[in-house]
GROMACS .gro file of C-alpha atoms in nm:
model
  444
    1MET     CA    1  -7.587  -4.536  -2.048
    2SER     CA    2  -7.366  -4.270  -1.912
    3ILE     CA    3  -7.324  -3.980  -2.133
    4TYR     CA    4  -6.940  -3.972  -2.035
    5ASP     CA    5  -6.843  -4.281  -2.168
    6LEU     CA    6  -6.835  -4.257  -2.531
    7SER     CA    7  -6.652  -4.582  -2.659
    8ASN     CA    8  -6.934  -4.797  -2.479
    9ARG     CA    9  -7.256  -4.763  -2.646
   10HIS     CA   10  -7.427  -5.032  -2.460
   11PRO     CA   11  -7.459  -5.090  -2.084
   12ASP     CA   12  -7.179  -5.297  -1.941
   13ASP     CA   13  -7.266  -5.669  -1.929
   14LEU     CA   14  -7.089  -5.730  -1.606
   15MET     CA   15  -7.138  -6.100  -1.584
   16ARG     CA   16  -6.989  -6.146  -1.956
   17ARG     CA   17  -6.665  -5.990  -1.751
   18LEU     CA   18  -6.690  -6.189  -1.504
   19ARG     CA   19  -6.682  -6.519  -1.688
   20ALA     CA   20  -6.385  -6.374  -1.898
   21THR     CA   21  -6.182  -6.317  -1.592
   22THR     CA   22  -6.286  -6.622  -1.379
   23ALA     CA   23  -6.186  -6.835  -1.697
   24GLU     CA   24  -5.798  -6.655  -1.712
   25ILE     CA   25  -5.794  -6.728  -1.343
   26GLY     CA   26  -5.944  -7.073  -1.220
   27GLY     CA   27  -6.091  -7.202  -1.594
   28ASP     CA   28  -6.420  -7.362  -1.734
   29ASP     CA   29  -6.464  -7.516  -1.327
   30ALA     CA   30  -6.493  -7.152  -1.176
   31VAL     CA   31  -6.689  -7.041  -1.451
   32ALA     CA   32  -6.908  -7.286  -1.414
   33GLU     CA   33  -7.024  -7.130  -1.101
   34ILE     CA   34  -7.147  -6.805  -1.208
   35ASP     CA   35  -7.430  -7.041  -1.410
   36ALA     CA   36  -7.524  -7.112  -1.054
   37LEU     CA   37  -7.531  -6.818  -0.965
   38GLU     CA   38  -7.724  -6.640  -1.253
   39LYS     CA   39  -7.968  -6.883  -1.146
   40ARG     CA   40  -8.008  -6.798  -0.812
   41LEU     CA   41  -7.986  -6.379  -0.837
   42GLN     CA   42  -8.322  -6.516  -1.034
   43ARG     CA   43  -8.528  -6.644  -0.695
   44TYR     CA   44  -8.420  -6.338  -0.544
   45SER     CA   45  -8.681  -6.030  -0.498
   46HIS     CA   46  -8.493  -5.740  -0.321
   47LEU     CA   47  -8.145  -5.654  -0.216
   48PRO     CA   48  -8.150  -5.781   0.137
   49GLY     CA   49  -8.267  -6.119   0.060
   50VAL     CA   50  -7.906  -6.097  -0.194
   51LEU     CA   51  -7.669  -6.038   0.030
   52LYS     CA   52  -7.859  -6.285   0.304
   53GLY     CA   53  -7.866  -6.580   0.119
   54LEU     CA   54  -7.522  -6.559  -0.093
   55ALA     CA   55  -7.346  -6.450   0.271
   56LYS     CA   56  -7.431  -6.850   0.386
   57LEU     CA   57  -7.310  -6.990   0.049
   58ASP     CA   58  -6.913  -7.032  -0.015
   59PHE     CA   59  -6.800  -6.985  -0.333
   60SER     CA   60  -6.415  -7.044  -0.505
   61ALA     CA   61  -6.134  -6.862  -0.454
   62ALA     CA   62  -6.095  -6.794  -0.820
   63LEU     CA   63  -6.459  -6.684  -0.875
   64CYS     CA   64  -6.414  -6.463  -0.573
   65ASP     CA   65  -6.048  -6.287  -0.689
   66ALA     CA   66  -6.203  -6.259  -0.996
   67ALA     CA   67  -6.489  -6.031  -0.912
   68ALA     CA   68  -6.254  -5.846  -0.710
   69TYR     CA   69  -6.073  -5.756  -1.011
   70VAL     CA   70  -6.397  -5.669  -1.230
   71VAL     CA   71  -6.486  -5.442  -0.962
   72ARG     CA   72  -6.209  -5.254  -0.916
   73GLY     CA   73  -6.178  -5.187  -1.290
   74SER     CA   74  -6.519  -5.091  -1.317
   75THR     CA   75  -6.725  -4.787  -1.218
   76MET     CA   76  -6.881  -4.885  -0.912
   77GLN     CA   77  -7.216  -4.671  -0.942
   78LYS     CA   78  -7.243  -4.739  -1.297
   79LEU     CA   79  -7.209  -5.120  -1.182
   80VAL     CA   80  -7.544  -5.083  -0.985
   81ASP     CA   81  -7.686  -4.842  -1.213
   82ASP     CA   82  -7.709  -5.137  -1.500
   83THR     CA   83  -7.791  -5.451  -1.314
   84LEU     CA   84  -7.841  -5.391  -0.871
   85PHE     CA   85  -7.855  -5.743  -0.815
   86GLY     CA   86  -7.597  -5.856  -1.075
   87ALA     CA   87  -7.374  -5.564  -0.879
   88TRP     CA   88  -7.464  -5.679  -0.506
   89ALA     CA   89  -7.370  -6.017  -0.562
   90VAL     CA   90  -7.002  -5.957  -0.714
   91PHE     CA   91  -6.970  -5.725  -0.477
   92VAL     CA   92  -7.027  -6.018  -0.225
   93LEU     CA   93  -6.777  -6.223  -0.418
   94ALA     CA   94  -6.520  -5.987  -0.428
   95ALA     CA   95  -6.541  -5.916  -0.052
   96ARG     CA   96  -6.471  -6.291   0.012
   97SER     CA   97  -6.167  -6.185  -0.195
   98ASP     CA   98  -6.065  -5.855   0.016
   99ALA     CA   99  -6.243  -5.679   0.227
  100SER     CA  100  -6.097  -5.388   0.232
  101VAL     CA  101  -6.272  -5.396  -0.102
  102ILE     CA  102  -6.598  -5.319   0.141
  103ASP     CA  103  -6.452  -4.963   0.186
  104GLU     CA  104  -6.442  -4.836  -0.180
  105ILE     CA  105  -6.799  -5.006  -0.258
  106GLU     CA  106  -6.926  -4.742   0.028
  107ALA     CA  107  -6.741  -4.460  -0.117
  108GLY     CA  108  -6.821  -4.563  -0.475
  109VAL     CA  109  -7.231  -4.618  -0.448
  110SER     CA  110  -7.454  -4.355  -0.395
  111GLY     CA  111  -7.833  -4.421  -0.226
  112ASP     CA  112  -8.016  -4.385   0.109
  113TYR     CA  113  -7.989  -4.761   0.088
  114VAL     CA  114  -7.643  -4.799   0.078
  115ALA     CA  115  -7.538  -4.764   0.436
  116ALA     CA  116  -7.754  -5.054   0.553
  117ARG     CA  117  -7.643  -5.303   0.224
  118VAL     CA  118  -7.243  -5.206   0.310
  119ARG     CA  119  -7.340  -5.321   0.682
  120GLU     CA  120  -7.545  -5.643   0.553
  121LEU     CA  121  -7.205  -5.714   0.318
  122ARG     CA  122  -6.966  -5.635   0.596
  123ASN     CA  123  -7.159  -5.906   0.854
  124GLY     CA  124  -7.220  -6.150   0.594
  125THR     CA  125  -6.833  -6.125   0.477
  126LYS     CA  126  -6.739  -6.201   0.804
  127LYS     CA  127  -6.947  -6.476   0.922
  128ALA     CA  128  -6.859  -6.639   0.545
  129VAL     CA  129  -6.489  -6.577   0.637
  130ASP     CA  130  -6.498  -6.717   0.980
  131ARG     CA  131  -6.714  -7.032   0.852
  132ARG     CA  132  -6.408  -7.111   0.562
  133ALA     CA  133  -6.157  -7.049   0.854
  134ALA     CA  134  -6.350  -7.268   1.131
  135GLU     CA  135  -6.272  -7.570   0.825
  136PRO     CA  136  -5.937  -7.785   0.808
  137GLN     CA  137  -5.700  -7.615   0.581
  138VAL     CA  138  -5.406  -7.781   0.377
  139THR     CA  139  -5.094  -7.593   0.481
  140ALA     CA  140  -4.860  -7.453   0.245
  141GLU     CA  141  -4.591  -7.700   0.355
  142ALA     CA  142  -4.883  -8.001   0.274
  143ALA     CA  143  -4.937  -7.847  -0.075
  144PRO     CA  144  -4.761  -8.000  -0.397
  145ALA     CA  145  -4.449  -7.790  -0.469
  146ALA     CA  146  -4.462  -7.600  -0.741
  147SER     CA  147  -4.127  -7.780  -0.939
  148GLY     CA  148  -3.855  -8.030  -0.725
  149ASN     CA  149  -3.827  -7.938  -0.419
  150GLU     CA  150  -3.914  -7.584  -0.426
  151LEU     CA  151  -4.186  -7.450  -0.210
  152ALA     CA  152  -4.544  -7.332  -0.387
  153GLY     CA  153  -4.624  -6.948  -0.360
  154PRO     CA  154  -4.983  -6.857  -0.273
  155ALA     CA  155  -5.262  -6.997  -0.486
  156SER     CA  156  -5.488  -6.692  -0.530
  157VAL     CA  157  -5.438  -6.303  -0.403
  158GLY     CA  158  -5.660  -6.382  -0.079
  159LYS     CA  159  -5.378  -6.597   0.054
  160VAL     CA  160  -5.112  -6.334   0.012
  161LYS     CA  161  -5.149  -6.191   0.314
  162ALA     CA  162  -5.131  -6.501   0.487
  163TRP     CA  163  -4.854  -6.749   0.356
  164LEU     CA  164  -4.602  -6.414   0.375
  165ARG     CA  165  -4.680  -6.431   0.733
  166ASP     CA  166  -4.590  -6.846   0.740
  167HIS     CA  167  -4.235  -6.764   0.521
  168PRO     CA  168  -4.144  -6.459   0.653
  169ASP     CA  169  -3.792  -6.616   0.492
  170ALA     CA  170  -3.867  -6.710   0.169
  171ASP     CA  171  -3.669  -6.627  -0.098
  172PRO     CA  172  -3.822  -6.440  -0.356
  173ARG     CA  173  -3.721  -6.624  -0.633
  174ILE     CA  174  -3.979  -6.897  -0.533
  175LEU     CA  175  -4.243  -6.677  -0.677
  176ALA     CA  176  -4.060  -6.640  -0.994
  177PRO     CA  177  -4.303  -6.752  -1.321
  178LYS     CA  178  -4.362  -7.111  -1.364
  179PRO     CA  179  -4.451  -7.335  -1.694
  180LYS     CA  180  -4.898  -7.331  -1.740
  181GLN     CA  181  -4.873  -7.085  -1.438
  182LYS     CA  182  -5.257  -6.973  -1.396
  183ALA     CA  183  -5.351  -6.621  -1.374
  184ALA     CA  184  -5.446  -6.680  -1.004
  185MET     CA  185  -5.059  -6.745  -0.926
  186VAL     CA  186  -4.933  -6.493  -1.158
  187ALA     CA  187  -5.096  -6.219  -0.968
  188ALA     CA  188  -5.069  -6.351  -0.658
  189ALA     CA  189  -4.702  -6.351  -0.723
  190ILE     CA  190  -4.695  -6.012  -0.780
  191ARG     CA  191  -4.860  -5.921  -0.518
  192ALA     CA  192  -4.675  -6.095  -0.283
  193LEU     CA  193  -4.338  -5.934  -0.433
  194ALA     CA  194  -4.513  -5.642  -0.462
  195GLN     CA  195  -4.561  -5.674  -0.045
  196LEU     CA  196  -4.207  -5.797  -0.036
  197GLY     CA  197  -4.102  -5.451  -0.126
  198THR     CA  198  -3.796  -5.527  -0.218
  199PRO     CA  199  -3.468  -5.528  -0.490
  200ALA     CA  200  -3.474  -5.866  -0.573
  201ALA     CA  201  -3.844  -5.893  -0.489
  202PHE     CA  202  -3.877  -5.604  -0.805
  203GLU     CA  203  -3.566  -5.836  -0.977
  204VAL     CA  204  -3.815  -6.162  -1.018
  205ILE     CA  205  -4.163  -5.876  -1.057
  206LYS     CA  206  -3.959  -5.817  -1.397
  207GLN     CA  207  -3.940  -6.155  -1.502
  208TYR     CA  208  -4.356  -6.085  -1.561
  209ALA     CA  209  -4.279  -5.816  -1.773
  210THR     CA  210  -4.536  -5.838  -2.104
  211ASP     CA  211  -4.735  -5.674  -2.381
  212LYS     CA  212  -5.026  -5.895  -2.344
  213PRO     CA  213  -5.126  -5.876  -1.920
  214THR     CA  214  -5.409  -6.069  -1.846
  215ASP     CA  215  -5.699  -5.819  -1.620
  216PRO     CA  216  -5.562  -5.956  -1.297
  217MET     CA  217  -5.227  -5.934  -1.377
  218LEU     CA  218  -5.276  -5.582  -1.542
  219GLU     CA  219  -5.448  -5.474  -1.213
  220GLU     CA  220  -5.158  -5.618  -0.930
  221LEU     CA  221  -4.910  -5.434  -1.167
  222LYS     CA  222  -5.083  -5.089  -1.153
  223ARG     CA  223  -5.134  -5.176  -0.763
  224ALA     CA  224  -4.740  -5.260  -0.720
  225TRP     CA  225  -4.611  -4.978  -0.953
  226HIS     CA  226  -4.578  -4.686  -0.624
  227GLY     CA  227  -4.456  -4.931  -0.435
  228PHE     CA  228  -4.138  -4.918  -0.627
  229ASP     CA  229  -3.954  -4.678  -0.829
  230GLU     CA  230  -4.186  -4.512  -1.001
  231ARG     CA  231  -3.995  -4.451  -1.370
  232GLU     CA  232  -3.808  -4.771  -1.279
  233PHE     CA  233  -4.110  -4.998  -1.272
  234ALA     CA  234  -4.297  -4.865  -1.539
  235ALA     CA  235  -4.002  -4.888  -1.820
  236ALA     CA  236  -3.982  -5.270  -1.685
  237MET     CA  237  -4.350  -5.335  -1.673
  238PHE     CA  238  -4.562  -5.177  -1.910
  239ARG     CA  239  -4.514  -5.272  -2.251
  240PRO     CA  240  -4.703  -5.106  -2.551
  241SER     CA  241  -4.819  -5.286  -2.808
  242GLU     CA  242  -4.573  -5.373  -3.072
  243ALA     CA  243  -4.746  -5.288  -3.389
  244LEU     CA  244  -4.960  -4.954  -3.258
  245GLY     CA  245  -4.738  -4.866  -2.954
  246HIS     CA  246  -5.052  -4.869  -2.736
  247LEU     CA  247  -5.085  -4.925  -2.376
  248ASP     CA  248  -5.432  -4.938  -2.205
  249LEU     CA  249  -5.412  -4.891  -1.818
  250GLY     CA  250  -5.763  -4.849  -1.744
  251ILE     CA  251  -5.864  -4.721  -1.413
  252VAL     CA  252  -5.547  -4.545  -1.255
  253THR     CA  253  -5.543  -4.325  -0.936
  254LYS     CA  254  -5.167  -4.252  -1.053
  255LEU     CA  255  -4.945  -4.178  -1.323
  256ASP     CA  256  -4.611  -4.095  -1.209
  257GLY     CA  257  -4.342  -4.223  -1.434
  258ILE     CA  258  -4.546  -4.298  -1.688
  259ASP     CA  259  -4.300  -4.141  -1.914
  260ALA     CA  260  -4.030  -4.416  -1.857
  261VAL     CA  261  -4.253  -4.641  -2.077
  262ASP     CA  262  -4.010  -4.728  -2.373
  263GLY     CA  263  -4.224  -4.710  -2.729
  264LEU     CA  264  -4.519  -4.561  -2.567
  265ARG     CA  265  -4.750  -4.390  -2.867
  266SER     CA  266  -5.087  -4.446  -2.746
  267LEU     CA  267  -5.238  -4.432  -2.444
  268ARG     CA  268  -5.564  -4.532  -2.281
  269VAL     CA  269  -5.630  -4.422  -1.913
  270VAL     CA  270  -5.944  -4.413  -1.728
  271ILE     CA  271  -6.019  -4.157  -1.383
  272ASP     CA  272  -6.250  -4.243  -1.159
  273ASP     CA  273  -6.159  -4.061  -0.828
  274ASN     CA  274  -6.521  -4.070  -0.634
  275LYS     CA  275  -6.489  -3.925  -0.326
  276SER     CA  276  -6.106  -4.012  -0.291
  277GLY     CA  277  -5.942  -3.665  -0.444
  278GLN     CA  278  -5.868  -3.599  -0.786
  279THR     CA  279  -5.629  -3.791  -0.967
  280ASP     CA  280  -5.259  -3.569  -1.100
  281LEU     CA  281  -5.293  -3.577  -1.482
  282THR     CA  282  -4.939  -3.398  -1.470
  283PRO     CA  283  -4.703  -3.685  -1.533
  284LEU     CA  284  -4.872  -3.700  -1.863
  285ARG     CA  285  -4.689  -3.360  -1.985
  286ASP     CA  286  -4.358  -3.574  -1.988
  287CYS     CA  287  -4.522  -3.822  -2.263
  288SER     CA  288  -4.359  -3.627  -2.555
  289THR     CA  289  -4.418  -3.952  -2.779
  290LEU     CA  290  -4.777  -3.952  -2.780
  291THR     CA  291  -4.952  -3.937  -3.069
  292SER     CA  292  -5.250  -4.046  -2.949
  293LEU     CA  293  -5.437  -4.027  -2.639
  294ASP     CA  294  -5.753  -4.118  -2.482
  295VAL     CA  295  -5.850  -4.014  -2.086
  296GLN     CA  296  -6.181  -4.030  -1.960
  297PHE     CA  297  -6.302  -3.901  -1.676
  298ASN     CA  298  -6.610  -4.119  -1.488
  299GLU     CA  299  -6.619  -3.896  -1.142
  300PRO     CA  300  -6.894  -3.605  -1.123
  301VAL     CA  301  -6.704  -3.374  -1.203
  302GLY     CA  302  -6.427  -3.353  -1.509
  303PRO     CA  303  -6.053  -3.259  -1.476
  304ALA     CA  304  -5.941  -2.995  -1.332
  305ASN     CA  305  -5.770  -2.812  -1.604
  306VAL     CA  306  -5.594  -2.960  -1.927
  307ASP     CA  307  -5.262  -2.762  -1.934
  308TRP     CA  308  -5.071  -3.119  -1.900
  309LEU     CA  309  -5.181  -3.140  -2.307
  310ARG     CA  310  -4.994  -2.802  -2.411
  311PRO     CA  311  -4.624  -2.979  -2.386
  312LEU     CA  312  -4.767  -3.267  -2.634
  313SER     CA  313  -4.667  -3.130  -2.994
  314GLY     CA  314  -4.689  -3.451  -3.138
  315LEU     CA  315  -5.030  -3.570  -3.035
  316ARG     CA  316  -5.269  -3.614  -3.337
  317SER     CA  317  -5.586  -3.836  -3.227
  318LEU     CA  318  -5.723  -3.688  -2.844
  319ARG     CA  319  -6.034  -3.816  -2.659
  320LEU     CA  320  -6.146  -3.630  -2.360
  321ALA     CA  321  -6.452  -3.771  -2.213
  322GLY     CA  322  -6.663  -3.655  -1.900
  323PRO     CA  323  -6.777  -3.344  -1.762
  324MET     CA  324  -6.562  -3.037  -1.925
  325ASP     CA  325  -6.834  -2.775  -1.758
  326GLY     CA  326  -6.541  -2.505  -1.614
  327VAL     CA  327  -6.263  -2.643  -1.807
  328ASP     CA  328  -6.025  -2.402  -1.970
  329LEU     CA  329  -6.006  -2.563  -2.296
  330THR     CA  330  -5.825  -2.273  -2.480
  331VAL     CA  331  -5.524  -2.535  -2.481
  332LEU     CA  332  -5.677  -2.694  -2.801
  333ARG     CA  333  -5.558  -2.369  -2.996
  334GLU     CA  334  -5.156  -2.455  -2.926
  335ILE     CA  335  -5.224  -2.833  -3.022
  336ASN     CA  336  -5.204  -2.971  -3.354
  337VAL     CA  337  -5.450  -3.294  -3.307
  338GLN     CA  338  -5.620  -3.383  -3.644
  339SER     CA  339  -5.909  -3.601  -3.469
  340LEU     CA  340  -6.078  -3.488  -3.131
  341SER     CA  341  -6.363  -3.669  -2.900
  342ILE     CA  342  -6.490  -3.439  -2.627
  343SER     CA  343  -6.789  -3.363  -2.442
  344LEU     CA  344  -6.934  -3.014  -2.428
  345VAL     CA  345  -7.299  -3.130  -2.231
  346GLY     CA  346  -7.428  -2.755  -2.204
  347CYS     CA  347  -7.079  -2.593  -2.274
  348ASP     CA  348  -7.002  -2.356  -2.528
  349GLY     CA  349  -6.825  -2.510  -2.831
  350SER     CA  350  -6.674  -2.219  -2.990
  351ILE     CA  351  -6.315  -2.296  -2.901
  352LEU     CA  352  -6.363  -2.564  -3.184
  353LEU     CA  353  -6.359  -2.338  -3.433
  354GLU     CA  354  -6.016  -2.271  -3.275
  355VAL     CA  355  -5.813  -2.605  -3.320
  356PRO     CA  356  -5.589  -2.576  -3.580
  357GLN     CA  357  -5.536  -2.888  -3.780
  358LEU     CA  358  -5.892  -3.011  -3.685
  359LYS     CA  359  -5.972  -3.272  -3.923
  360GLU     CA  360  -6.272  -3.499  -3.752
  361LEU     CA  361  -6.457  -3.404  -3.417
  362THR     CA  362  -6.693  -3.674  -3.243
  363LEU     CA  363  -6.928  -3.456  -3.019
  364VAL     CA  364  -7.175  -3.449  -2.739
  365GLY     CA  365  -7.354  -3.182  -2.660
  366ALA     CA  366  -7.661  -3.282  -2.425
  367SER     CA  367  -7.758  -3.548  -2.180
  368ALA     CA  368  -7.840  -3.903  -2.292
  369ARG     CA  369  -8.249  -3.945  -2.314
  370HIS     CA  370  -8.233  -4.197  -2.064
  371ASP     CA  371  -7.928  -4.005  -1.788
  372PRO     CA  372  -8.030  -3.982  -1.445
  373GLY     CA  373  -8.060  -3.702  -1.297
  374PRO     CA  374  -8.169  -3.337  -1.443
  375ALA     CA  375  -8.150  -3.303  -1.820
  376VAL     CA  376  -7.870  -3.065  -1.942
  377ALA     CA  377  -7.975  -2.923  -2.296
  378ALA     CA  378  -7.658  -2.813  -2.569
  379HIS     CA  379  -7.575  -2.439  -2.533
  380PRO     CA  380  -7.771  -2.283  -2.761
  381GLY     CA  381  -7.434  -2.130  -3.032
  382LEU     CA  382  -7.332  -2.544  -3.047
  383THR     CA  383  -7.561  -2.659  -3.322
  384GLN     CA  384  -7.378  -2.348  -3.559
  385VAL     CA  385  -7.026  -2.416  -3.458
  386VAL     CA  386  -7.052  -2.788  -3.587
  387LEU     CA  387  -7.225  -2.645  -3.929
  388ASP     CA  388  -6.934  -2.413  -3.960
  389LEU     CA  389  -6.691  -2.687  -3.905
  390VAL     CA  390  -6.827  -2.888  -4.167
  391GLU     CA  391  -6.814  -2.593  -4.386
  392ARG     CA  392  -6.462  -2.549  -4.335
  393GLY     CA  393  -6.414  -2.943  -4.433
  394VAL     CA  394  -6.422  -3.088  -4.083
  395ALA     CA  395  -6.645  -3.429  -4.086
  396VAL     CA  396  -6.828  -3.387  -3.727
  397SER     CA  397  -6.998  -3.708  -3.564
  398VAL     CA  398  -7.295  -3.726  -3.306
  399TYR     CA  399  -7.436  -3.991  -3.071
  400SER     CA  400  -7.792  -4.098  -3.134
  401PHE     CA  401  -7.822  -4.094  -2.737
  402ASP     CA  402  -7.736  -3.726  -2.729
  403SER     CA  403  -8.037  -3.565  -2.705
  404TRP     CA  404  -7.904  -3.275  -2.898
  405SER     CA  405  -7.825  -3.498  -3.176
  406SER     CA  406  -8.199  -3.466  -3.376
  407GLU     CA  407  -8.129  -3.092  -3.381
  408VAL     CA  408  -7.795  -3.081  -3.516
  409LEU     CA  409  -7.876  -3.332  -3.796
  410ALA     CA  410  -8.151  -3.194  -3.918
  411GLU     CA  411  -8.014  -2.857  -3.971
  412ALA     CA  412  -7.790  -3.019  -4.157
  413GLU     CA  413  -7.991  -3.181  -4.343
  414THR     CA  414  -8.136  -2.889  -4.399
  415ALA     CA  415  -7.859  -2.709  -4.518
  416GLY     CA  416  -7.744  -3.003  -4.803
  417MET     CA  417  -7.499  -3.157  -4.597
  418HIS     CA  418  -7.389  -3.519  -4.578
  419LEU     CA  419  -7.489  -3.771  -4.327
  420THR     CA  420  -7.356  -4.113  -4.291
  421GLY     CA  421  -7.503  -4.350  -3.983
  422ARG     CA  422  -7.335  -4.622  -3.794
  423SER     CA  423  -7.369  -4.793  -3.470
  424GLY     CA  424  -7.577  -4.495  -3.308
  425LEU     CA  425  -7.309  -4.282  -3.442
  426THR     CA  426  -7.379  -4.030  -3.753
  427THR     CA  427  -7.127  -3.800  -3.953
  428ILE     CA  428  -7.187  -3.487  -4.123
  429ASP     CA  429  -6.953  -3.372  -4.349
  430ALA     CA  430  -6.989  -3.164  -4.685
  431ALA     CA  431  -6.912  -3.430  -4.924
  432ARG     CA  432  -7.273  -3.417  -5.084
  433GLN     CA  433  -7.272  -3.019  -5.106
  434SER     CA  434  -6.904  -3.066  -5.297
  435ARG     CA  435  -7.007  -3.274  -5.525
  436ARG     CA  436  -7.343  -3.080  -5.594
  437SER     CA  437  -7.074  -2.771  -5.618
  438GLU     CA  438  -6.872  -2.974  -5.922
  439ARG     CA  439  -7.200  -3.095  -6.087
  440ALA     CA  440  -7.312  -2.731  -6.136
  441GLY     CA  441  -6.959  -2.623  -6.279
  442PRO     CA  442  -6.775  -2.295  -6.277
  443VAL     CA  443  -6.968  -1.978  -6.153
  444GLY     CA  444  -6.959  -1.663  -6.429
   0.00000   0.00000   0.00000
């Protein structure tokens, strides 16, 4: 497990996510394909065999579209680290939906073997696409109409390009929401409308706005976001949950216009830049209504800076999950967060003593025991920082996967502090020490 993902304390279940997304798009029939795929994967003994074997098979558009959404909504290197054969099998499916995902895989996965496997993936994808193209196809005109005499829109995102080519003058209203519309057609309609990119197309996209988008729909909305006026699009299409004002965007590459979202009180984003350059987080400066912010950095290096936090005077809960070495964290002195979650692997944590309103801290101090790469020890002074914080009344939580946690927990127990464990997380507070002082009565 990555030390940078503080919210997931178990390896990602790739097939579970694929099943859920496939069910949204294609229903039970498409999900049944995954059972057959998992059985087939058990037959292979090496990765080239996986790629060669799956290249000979055909899969439903729903399953391939679902795979593309799962891949693009994930850290690709983590998928491979968690389940090598499973990840590359899903890559095969995703490439059938959109061949451009292969370039993203090539950029997002490292290793000496990757170049050869990517070549095999490209060749296998081309053969599969050519094979499918040679089969008799049902034209859009011959397909059942959506309602009355209206022309049906594309059935999946993989068919959007061809549909637009065959219907260059189609009225965008054809792509408006329809009763009992499947998730695959919703995603395809949004992509088609985004590629049209006209004001009329945007008026139709706005009809899809909801505070409960499916994963495929959310991915298409993020894809479409920067093709329109960004503030106008964000205001119309991103709706926080009514109860909490929370919006979870997952992996993002741009955030321009995010401040236009009405009622935004809580936001989660994932930055997974890989080799494509750093995502600009300065638009967050203008999100003045935020009280809770969760930013996860999955790339090898953390943010260039966190100065964009400075104007967020209403922020009370902050999570910065990712490498913070070399990042100037003095801005933490100026904000009023009461709950902070942060990774300080190998870093000096003395700045934590200067966070004025801090009441709860969740901290990673060293690399995980089974994390790839050289082990990184906690900063020598970090344990004392934690003990000082607890003495001040701050409840500090550490993870069991953190190789430094045994040291700080032992010191805390020796100091008479209270330890409470739950789900791989142990919280240190001064409750026991306080109760002892109360029992002892006044001094003097």
